[in-house]
PDB file of C-alpha atoms in Angstrom:
ATOM      1  CA  VAL A 252     -93.195 -28.728  -9.114  1.00  0.00           C
ATOM      2  CA  LEU A 253     -89.498 -27.889  -7.548  1.00  0.00           C
ATOM      3  CA  ARG A 254     -88.627 -31.620  -6.596  1.00  0.00           C
ATOM      4  CA  SER A 255     -89.660 -32.343  -9.953  1.00  0.00           C
ATOM      5  CA  ALA A 256     -87.272 -30.153 -11.586  1.00  0.00           C
ATOM      6  CA  VAL A 257     -84.412 -31.444  -9.367  1.00  0.00           C
ATOM      7  CA  GLN A 258     -85.019 -34.956  -9.702  1.00  0.00           C
ATOM      8  CA  GLY A 259     -85.222 -34.327 -13.774  1.00  0.00           C
ATOM      9  CA  GLY A 260     -81.679 -32.781 -13.270  1.00  0.00           C
ATOM     10  CA  LEU A 261     -83.174 -28.726 -14.130  1.00  0.00           C
ATOM     11  CA  TRP A 262     -81.171 -27.387 -11.370  1.00  0.00           C
ATOM     12  CA  CYS A 263     -81.421 -23.882 -12.731  1.00  0.00           C
ATOM     13  CA  ALA A 264     -85.259 -23.892 -13.415  1.00  0.00           C
ATOM     14  CA  ALA A 265     -85.330 -25.010  -9.686  1.00  0.00           C
ATOM     15  CA  VAL A 266     -83.078 -22.409  -8.495  1.00  0.00           C
ATOM     16  CA  VAL A 267     -84.932 -19.700 -10.268  1.00  0.00           C
ATOM     17  CA  GLY A 268     -88.333 -20.912  -9.062  1.00  0.00           C
ATOM     18  CA  GLY A 269     -87.400 -21.270  -5.481  1.00  0.00           C
ATOM     19  CA  LEU A 270     -86.110 -17.717  -5.799  1.00  0.00           C
ATOM     20  CA  SER A 271     -89.412 -16.458  -7.324  1.00  0.00           C
ATOM     21  CA  SER A 272     -91.620 -17.980  -5.106  1.00  0.00           C
ATOM     22  CA  VAL A 273     -89.400 -15.905  -2.010  1.00  0.00           C
ATOM     23  CA  ALA A 274     -90.084 -12.932  -4.029  1.00  0.00           C
ATOM     24  CA  GLY A 275     -93.325 -13.544  -4.514  1.00  0.00           C
ATOM     25  CA  ALA A 276     -94.308 -14.674  -0.620  1.00  0.00           C
ATOM     26  CA  SER A 277     -92.236 -11.522   0.419  1.00  0.00           C
ATOM     27  CA  TYR A 278     -94.347  -9.075  -1.752  1.00  0.00           C
ATOM     28  CA  TYR A 279     -97.596 -10.606  -0.703  1.00  0.00           C
ATOM     29  CA  ILE A 280     -96.609 -10.525   2.931  1.00  0.00           C
ATOM     30  CA  ARG A 281     -96.137  -6.656   2.622  1.00  0.00           C
ATOM     31  CA  PHE A 282     -99.826  -6.287   1.985  1.00  0.00           C
ATOM     32  CA  ILE A 283    -100.557  -8.533   4.691  1.00  0.00           C
ATOM     33  CA  LYS A 284     -98.921  -6.827   6.969  1.00  0.00           C
ATOM     34  CA  ALA A 285    -100.303  -3.476   5.496  1.00  0.00           C
ATOM     35  CA  MET A 286    -103.869  -5.162   5.962  1.00  0.00           C
ATOM     36  CA  TYR A 287    -103.539  -6.011   9.347  1.00  0.00           C
ATOM     37  CA  PHE A 288    -101.001  -4.234  11.395  1.00  0.00           C
ATOM     38  CA  VAL A 289    -100.286  -1.272  10.182  1.00  0.00           C
ATOM     39  CA  PRO A 290    -103.240   1.135  11.464  1.00  0.00           C
ATOM     40  CA  PRO A 291    -104.921   2.951   9.521  1.00  0.00           C
ATOM     41  CA  ALA A 292    -103.877   6.388   8.308  1.00  0.00           C
ATOM     42  CA  GLY A 293    -107.322   8.107   8.277  1.00  0.00           C
ATOM     43  CA  ALA A 294    -110.235   8.955   6.126  1.00  0.00           C
ATOM     44  CA  PHE A 295    -110.092   9.367   2.418  1.00  0.00           C
ATOM     45  CA  ALA A 296    -110.866  12.434   0.518  1.00  0.00           C
ATOM     46  CA  ARG A 297    -114.165  12.408  -1.195  1.00  0.00           C
ATOM     47  CA  PRO A 298    -114.103  12.119  -4.916  1.00  0.00           C
ATOM     48  CA  ALA A 299    -114.388  15.148  -7.215  1.00  0.00           C
ATOM     49  CA  PRO A 300    -118.109  15.048  -8.441  1.00  0.00           C
ATOM     50  CA  SER A 301    -116.887  14.649 -11.916  1.00  0.00           C
ATOM     51  CA  LEU A 302    -114.931  11.658 -11.136  1.00  0.00           C
ATOM     52  CA  SER A 303    -117.945  10.207  -9.617  1.00  0.00           C
ATOM     53  CA  PHE A 304    -119.683  10.569 -12.744  1.00  0.00           C
ATOM     54  CA  VAL A 305    -117.325   8.905 -14.847  1.00  0.00           C
ATOM     55  CA  ALA A 306    -117.450   5.906 -12.513  1.00  0.00           C
ATOM     56  CA  VAL A 307    -121.190   6.087 -13.170  1.00  0.00           C
ATOM     57  CA  ALA A 308    -121.244   6.351 -16.854  1.00  0.00           C
ATOM     58  CA  THR A 309    -118.769   3.789 -17.011  1.00  0.00           C
ATOM     59  CA  GLY A 310    -120.749   1.208 -14.778  1.00  0.00           C
ATOM     60  CA  LEU A 311    -123.563   1.579 -16.667  1.00  0.00           C
ATOM     61  CA  PHE A 312    -122.080   1.238 -19.981  1.00  0.00           C
ATOM     62  CA  THR A 313    -120.065  -2.307 -18.327  1.00  0.00           C
ATOM     63  CA  LEU A 314    -123.569  -3.607 -17.615  1.00  0.00           C
ATOM     64  CA  LEU A 315    -125.411  -2.575 -20.579  1.00  0.00           C
ATOM     65  CA  PHE A 316    -122.533  -4.374 -22.434  1.00  0.00           C
ATOM     66  CA  PHE A 317    -123.088  -7.554 -19.665  1.00  0.00           C
ATOM     67  CA  LEU A 318    -127.119  -7.261 -20.851  1.00  0.00           C
ATOM     68  CA  TYR A 319    -126.799  -6.673 -24.069  1.00  0.00           C
ATOM     69  CA  PRO A 320    -123.778  -7.566 -26.042  1.00  0.00           C
ATOM     70  CA  SER A 321    -124.698  -8.008 -28.797  1.00  0.00           C
ATOM     71  CA  PRO A 322    -124.288  -4.493 -30.990  1.00  0.00           C
ATOM     72  CA  VAL A 323    -120.277  -4.141 -30.071  1.00  0.00           C
ATOM     73  CA  VAL A 324    -120.197  -8.204 -30.553  1.00  0.00           C
ATOM     74  CA  ASP A 325    -121.586  -7.725 -34.296  1.00  0.00           C
ATOM     75  CA  ALA A 326    -119.103  -4.447 -34.559  1.00  0.00           C
ATOM     76  CA  ALA A 327    -116.048  -6.784 -33.454  1.00  0.00           C
ATOM     77  CA  ASN A 328    -116.868  -9.138 -35.928  1.00  0.00           C
ATOM     78  CA  VAL A 329    -117.328  -6.657 -38.597  1.00  0.00           C
ATOM     79  CA  ALA A 330    -114.203  -5.192 -38.153  1.00  0.00           C
ATOM     80  CA  ALA A 331    -112.297  -8.803 -37.794  1.00  0.00           C
ATOM     81  CA  HIS A 332    -113.847  -9.794 -40.988  1.00  0.00           C
ATOM     82  CA  ALA A 333    -112.658  -6.153 -42.580  1.00  0.00           C
ATOM     83  CA  LEU A 334    -109.065  -7.181 -41.494  1.00  0.00           C
ATOM     84  CA  PHE A 335    -108.925 -10.758 -42.408  1.00  0.00           C
ATOM     85  CA  ARG A 336    -109.957 -10.681 -45.655  1.00  0.00           C
TER      86      ARG A 336
END
């Protein structure tokens, strides 16, 4: 892609694309370094029961919406029709 930009005379776009690629690569290399080369810091703290309840409730709502989406989709359609009349 960068070669095509240079051949097309779009030097500025090629330079910006190259710098963006270098910035993105350095960003992801930090994650790879943290995953494979830095020793673990220790165990995570146990979450509060209220946080677990919220996570389970939102997970169940998402599962319900995945299995039976028509009530939410119908409500969205009614709202969209009300906006665009």
